[in-house]
Amino acid sequence: MHELSLAQAIADTVAKHADGAPVERVTVRIGHFRQVVPDSLAFSFELLTEGGPLEACELAIEHVPAVIFCANCGSEARLDWPVFQCRACDSSDVKLVSGEEFLVVSIDLLEAPHGPVPPPR
Ligand SMILES: [Zn+2]
């Protein structure tokens, strides 16, 4: 399963960076063309981290739309599927601006050992 291996990659990255510290949230940015089902990824991540040090870690997913830029007329358009043609002028001289991202944006630790003291609740 595609999502399961991605979830594993995320969990590995988080575990490596957190180095045993409790993690509150990890934010990942995923491009449209990665064809990831967010719910499925969240479920896989939960499954993988259950009972482990990352059990309390929340997975936040930022979806990045696929955007192409046309070198012929300079217009930008969102793509819903990979058809690399400009919608404005039909030129195929286009390049992908976004949509292939898969990266861990941030890892929020539950308590930063040297960070600012949080306000009392
Ligand atoms: Zn164009």
Coordinates of N, CA and C and ligand atoms in Angstrom, one line a residue:
M1 N 0.8 -1.2 0.0 CA 0.0 0.0 0.0 C 0.9 1.3 0.0
H2 N 0.6 2.1 -0.9 CA 1.3 3.4 -1.2 C 1.4 4.2 0.1
E3 N 0.3 4.4 0.7 CA 0.2 5.3 1.9 C 1.0 4.8 3.1
L4 N 1.0 3.5 3.2 CA 1.7 2.8 4.3 C 3.2 3.1 4.3
S5 N 3.8 3.0 3.1 CA 5.2 3.2 2.9 C 5.5 4.7 3.1
L6 N 4.6 5.6 2.7 CA 4.8 7.0 3.0 C 4.7 7.3 4.5
A7 N 3.8 6.7 5.1 CA 3.6 6.9 6.6 C 4.8 6.4 7.3
Q8 N 5.4 5.3 6.8 CA 6.6 4.8 7.4 C 7.8 5.7 7.3
A9 N 7.9 6.3 6.1 CA 8.9 7.3 5.8 C 8.8 8.5 6.7
I10 N 7.5 9.0 6.9 CA 7.3 10.1 7.8 C 7.7 9.8 9.2
A11 N 7.2 8.6 9.7 CA 7.5 8.1 11.1 C 9.0 8.0 11.3
D12 N 9.7 7.5 10.3 CA 11.2 7.4 10.4 C 11.8 8.7 10.6
T13 N 11.4 9.7 9.7 CA 11.9 11.0 9.8 C 11.7 11.7 11.1
V14 N 10.5 11.6 11.6 CA 10.1 12.2 12.9 C 10.9 11.6 14.0
A15 N 11.0 10.2 14.0 CA 11.7 9.5 15.1 C 13.2 10.0 15.1
K16 N 13.7 10.1 13.9 CA 15.1 10.5 13.8 C 15.4 11.9 14.4
H17 N 14.5 12.9 14.0 CA 14.6 14.2 14.4 C 14.3 14.5 15.9
A18 N 13.2 13.8 16.3 CA 12.8 14.0 17.7 C 13.8 13.4 18.7
D19 N 14.4 12.3 18.3 CA 15.4 11.7 19.1 C 14.9 11.3 20.5
G20 N 13.7 10.7 20.5 CA 13.2 10.2 21.8 C 12.3 11.2 22.5
A21 N 12.3 12.5 22.1 CA 11.4 13.5 22.7 C 10.0 13.3 22.2
P22 N 9.0 13.6 23.1 CA 7.6 13.4 22.7 C 7.2 14.4 21.6
V23 N 6.6 14.0 20.6 CA 6.2 14.8 19.5 C 4.7 15.1 19.5
E24 N 4.4 16.4 19.4 CA 3.0 16.7 19.4 C 2.3 16.6 18.0
R25 N 3.1 17.1 17.0 CA 2.5 17.1 15.7 C 3.6 17.1 14.6
V26 N 3.3 16.4 13.5 CA 4.2 16.5 12.4 C 3.4 17.0 11.2
T27 N 3.9 18.0 10.5 CA 3.2 18.6 9.3 C 3.9 18.1 8.0
V28 N 3.2 17.5 7.1 CA 3.7 17.1 5.8 C 3.0 17.9 4.7
R29 N 3.8 18.1 3.7 CA 3.2 18.8 2.5 C 3.3 17.8 1.3
I30 N 2.1 17.6 0.8 CA 2.0 16.6 -0.3 C 1.4 17.1 -1.5
G31 N 2.1 17.0 -2.6 CA 1.6 17.5 -3.9 C 0.5 16.6 -4.5
H32 N -0.3 17.2 -5.3 CA -1.5 16.6 -5.9 C -1.1 15.3 -6.7
F33 N 0.0 15.4 -7.4 CA 0.4 14.2 -8.2 C 1.0 13.1 -7.4
R34 N 1.2 13.2 -6.2 CA 1.6 12.1 -5.3 C 0.4 11.1 -5.2
Q35 N -0.8 11.6 -5.5 CA -1.9 10.7 -5.4 C -2.1 10.0 -4.1
V36 N -1.9 10.8 -3.0 CA -2.1 10.3 -1.7 C -3.5 10.6 -1.2
V37 N -4.1 9.6 -0.6 CA -5.4 9.8 0.0 C -5.1 10.2 1.5
P38 N -5.4 11.4 1.8 CA -5.1 11.9 3.1 C -5.6 11.0 4.3
D39 N -6.8 10.6 4.2 CA -7.4 9.8 5.2 C -6.7 8.5 5.4
S40 N -6.3 7.9 4.3 CA -5.6 6.7 4.3 C -4.2 6.8 4.8
L41 N -3.6 8.0 4.5 CA -2.2 8.2 5.1 C -2.3 8.4 6.6
A42 N -3.3 9.2 7.0 CA -3.5 9.4 8.5 C -3.7 8.1 9.2
F43 N -4.5 7.3 8.6 CA -4.8 6.0 9.2 C -3.6 5.1 9.3
S44 N -2.8 5.1 8.2 CA -1.6 4.3 8.2 C -0.6 4.8 9.3
F45 N -0.5 6.1 9.4 CA 0.4 6.7 10.4 C 0.0 6.3 11.8
E46 N -1.3 6.4 12.0 CA -1.9 6.0 13.3 C -1.5 4.5 13.6
L47 N -1.7 3.7 12.7 CA -1.5 2.3 12.8 C 0.0 2.0 13.1
L48 N 0.9 2.7 12.4 CA 2.3 2.5 12.6 C 2.8 3.0 13.9
T49 N 2.2 4.1 14.4 CA 2.8 4.7 15.6 C 2.1 4.2 16.9
E50 N 1.0 3.4 16.7 CA 0.3 3.0 17.9 C 1.2 2.2 18.8
G51 N 1.1 2.6 20.1 CA 1.9 1.8 21.1 C 3.4 2.2 21.2
G52 N 3.8 3.1 20.2 CA 5.2 3.5 20.2 C 5.4 4.9 20.7
P53 N 6.6 5.4 20.7 CA 6.9 6.7 21.2 C 6.2 7.8 20.4
L54 N 5.7 7.5 19.2 CA 5.0 8.6 18.4 C 3.5 8.4 18.5
E55 N 3.0 7.7 19.5 CA 1.6 7.4 19.6 C 0.7 8.7 19.6
A56 N 1.2 9.7 20.4 CA 0.5 10.9 20.6 C 0.7 11.9 19.5
C57 N 1.5 11.6 18.5 CA 1.9 12.5 17.5 C 0.7 12.6 16.4
E58 N 0.3 13.9 16.2 CA -0.7 14.1 15.2 C -0.1 14.4 13.9
L59 N -0.8 13.9 12.9 CA -0.3 14.1 11.5 C -1.1 15.1 10.8
A60 N -0.5 16.2 10.4 CA -1.2 17.3 9.7 C -0.8 17.3 8.3
I61 N -1.7 17.3 7.4 CA -1.4 17.2 6.0 C -1.8 18.4 5.2
E62 N -0.8 19.0 4.5 CA -1.0 20.2 3.7 C -1.1 19.7 2.2
H63 N -2.2 19.9 1.6 CA -2.3 19.5 0.2 C -1.9 20.6 -0.7
V64 N -1.0 20.3 -1.7 CA -0.5 21.3 -2.6 C -1.1 21.0 -4.0
P65 N -1.8 21.9 -4.5 CA -2.4 21.6 -5.9 C -1.4 21.6 -6.9
A66 N -1.6 20.9 -8.0 CA -0.7 20.8 -9.1 C -0.9 22.1 -10.0
V67 N 0.1 22.8 -10.2 CA 0.1 24.1 -11.0 C 1.1 24.0 -12.1
I68 N 0.6 24.4 -13.3 CA 1.5 24.4 -14.4 C 1.7 25.9 -14.9
F69 N 2.9 26.2 -15.4 CA 3.1 27.5 -16.0 C 3.4 27.4 -17.5
C70 N 2.8 28.2 -18.3 CA 2.9 28.1 -19.7 C 4.0 29.1 -20.2
A71 N 5.0 28.6 -20.8 CA 6.1 29.4 -21.3 C 5.7 30.2 -22.5
N72 N 4.6 29.8 -23.2 CA 4.2 30.5 -24.4 C 3.4 31.8 -24.1
C73 N 2.4 31.7 -23.2 CA 1.6 32.9 -22.9 C 1.7 33.3 -21.5
G74 N 2.4 32.6 -20.6 CA 2.7 33.1 -19.3 C 1.6 32.8 -18.3
S75 N 0.6 32.1 -18.7 CA -0.5 31.9 -17.7 C -0.2 30.6 -16.9
E76 N -0.8 30.7 -15.7 CA -0.7 29.6 -14.8 C -2.1 28.9 -14.6
A77 N -2.1 27.6 -14.4 CA -3.3 26.9 -14.3 C -3.2 25.8 -13.3
R78 N -4.3 25.5 -12.6 CA -4.3 24.3 -11.8 C -4.7 23.1 -12.6
L79 N -4.0 22.0 -12.3 CA -4.3 20.8 -13.0 C -5.0 19.8 -12.1
D80 N -6.0 19.1 -12.6 CA -6.6 18.1 -11.8 C -6.0 16.7 -12.1
W81 N -5.6 16.6 -13.3 CA -4.8 15.4 -13.7 C -3.7 15.8 -14.7
P82 N -2.8 14.9 -14.8 CA -1.6 15.2 -15.6 C -1.9 15.4 -17.1
V83 N -2.4 16.5 -17.5 CA -2.5 16.8 -18.9 C -1.6 18.1 -19.1
F84 N -0.5 17.9 -19.7 CA 0.5 19.0 -19.7 C 0.2 19.9 -21.0
Q85 N -0.8 20.7 -20.9 CA -1.2 21.6 -22.0 C -1.8 22.8 -21.4
C86 N -1.4 24.0 -21.9 CA -1.9 25.2 -21.4 C -3.4 25.4 -21.7
R87 N -4.2 25.8 -20.8 CA -5.6 25.9 -21.0 C -6.0 27.2 -21.8
A88 N -5.1 28.2 -21.6 CA -5.3 29.4 -22.3 C -5.0 29.4 -23.7
C89 N -3.9 28.8 -24.1 CA -3.4 28.9 -25.5 C -3.2 27.6 -26.2
D90 N -3.4 26.5 -25.4 CA -3.2 25.1 -25.9 C -1.7 24.7 -26.2
S91 N -0.8 25.6 -25.8 CA 0.6 25.3 -26.0 C 1.0 24.1 -25.0
S92 N 1.9 23.3 -25.5 CA 2.4 22.2 -24.6 C 3.7 22.6 -24.0
D93 N 4.1 23.8 -24.2 CA 5.4 24.3 -23.6 C 5.2 24.8 -22.2
V94 N 4.8 23.8 -21.4 CA 4.5 24.2 -20.0 C 5.4 23.4 -19.0
K95 N 5.5 24.0 -17.8 CA 6.3 23.3 -16.8 C 5.5 23.2 -15.5
L96 N 5.8 22.2 -14.8 CA 5.1 22.0 -13.5 C 5.7 22.9 -12.5
V97 N 4.8 23.7 -11.9 CA 5.2 24.6 -10.8 C 5.2 23.9 -9.5
S98 N 4.1 23.2 -9.2 CA 3.9 22.5 -8.0 C 3.1 21.3 -8.2
G99 N 3.1 20.4 -7.3 CA 2.3 19.2 -7.4 C 3.0 17.9 -7.1
E100 N 4.3 18.0 -7.0 CA 5.1 16.7 -6.8 C 5.8 16.7 -5.4
E101 N 5.3 17.6 -4.6 CA 5.9 17.7 -3.2 C 5.6 16.5 -2.4
F102 N 6.6 16.1 -1.6 CA 6.4 15.2 -0.5 C 7.4 15.5 0.5
L103 N 7.1 16.3 1.5 CA 8.1 16.6 2.5 C 7.6 16.9 3.8
V104 N 8.4 16.7 4.8 CA 8.0 17.0 6.2 C 8.3 18.4 6.4
V105 N 7.3 19.2 6.7 CA 7.5 20.7 6.8 C 7.9 21.0 8.2
S106 N 7.3 20.4 9.2 CA 7.7 20.8 10.6 C 7.4 19.6 11.6
I107 N 8.1 19.6 12.6 CA 7.9 18.6 13.7 C 7.8 19.4 15.0
D108 N 6.7 19.3 15.6 CA 6.4 20.1 16.8 C 6.6 19.2 18.0
L109 N 7.6 19.5 18.9 CA 7.8 18.7 20.0 C 6.8 19.1 21.1
L110 N 6.4 18.2 21.9 CA 5.5 18.4 23.0 C 6.0 19.5 24.0
E111 N 7.3 19.3 24.4 CA 7.9 20.3 25.2 C 9.3 20.5 24.7
A112 N 9.5 21.7 24.3 CA 10.9 22.0 23.8 C 11.8 22.3 25.0
P113 N 12.8 21.4 25.2 CA 13.6 21.5 26.5 C 14.2 22.9 26.7
H114 N 14.6 23.6 25.6 CA 15.2 24.9 25.8 C 14.4 26.0 25.2
G115 N 13.1 25.7 24.9 CA 12.3 26.7 24.3 C 11.6 27.6 25.3
P116 N 10.8 28.5 24.9 CA 10.1 29.4 25.8 C 9.1 28.7 26.7
V117 N 8.9 29.2 27.9 CA 7.9 28.5 28.8 C 6.5 28.8 28.3
P118 N 5.7 27.8 28.1 CA 4.3 28.1 27.6 C 3.5 28.8 28.7
P119 N 2.6 29.6 28.3 CA 1.7 30.3 29.3 C 0.8 29.3 30.0
P120 N 0.5 29.5 31.3 CA -0.3 28.6 32.0 C -1.7 28.5 31.4
R121 N -2.4 27.3 31.5 CA -3.7 27.2 31.0 C -4.7 27.4 32.0
Ligands
ZN1 ZN -0.4 29.3 -22.7

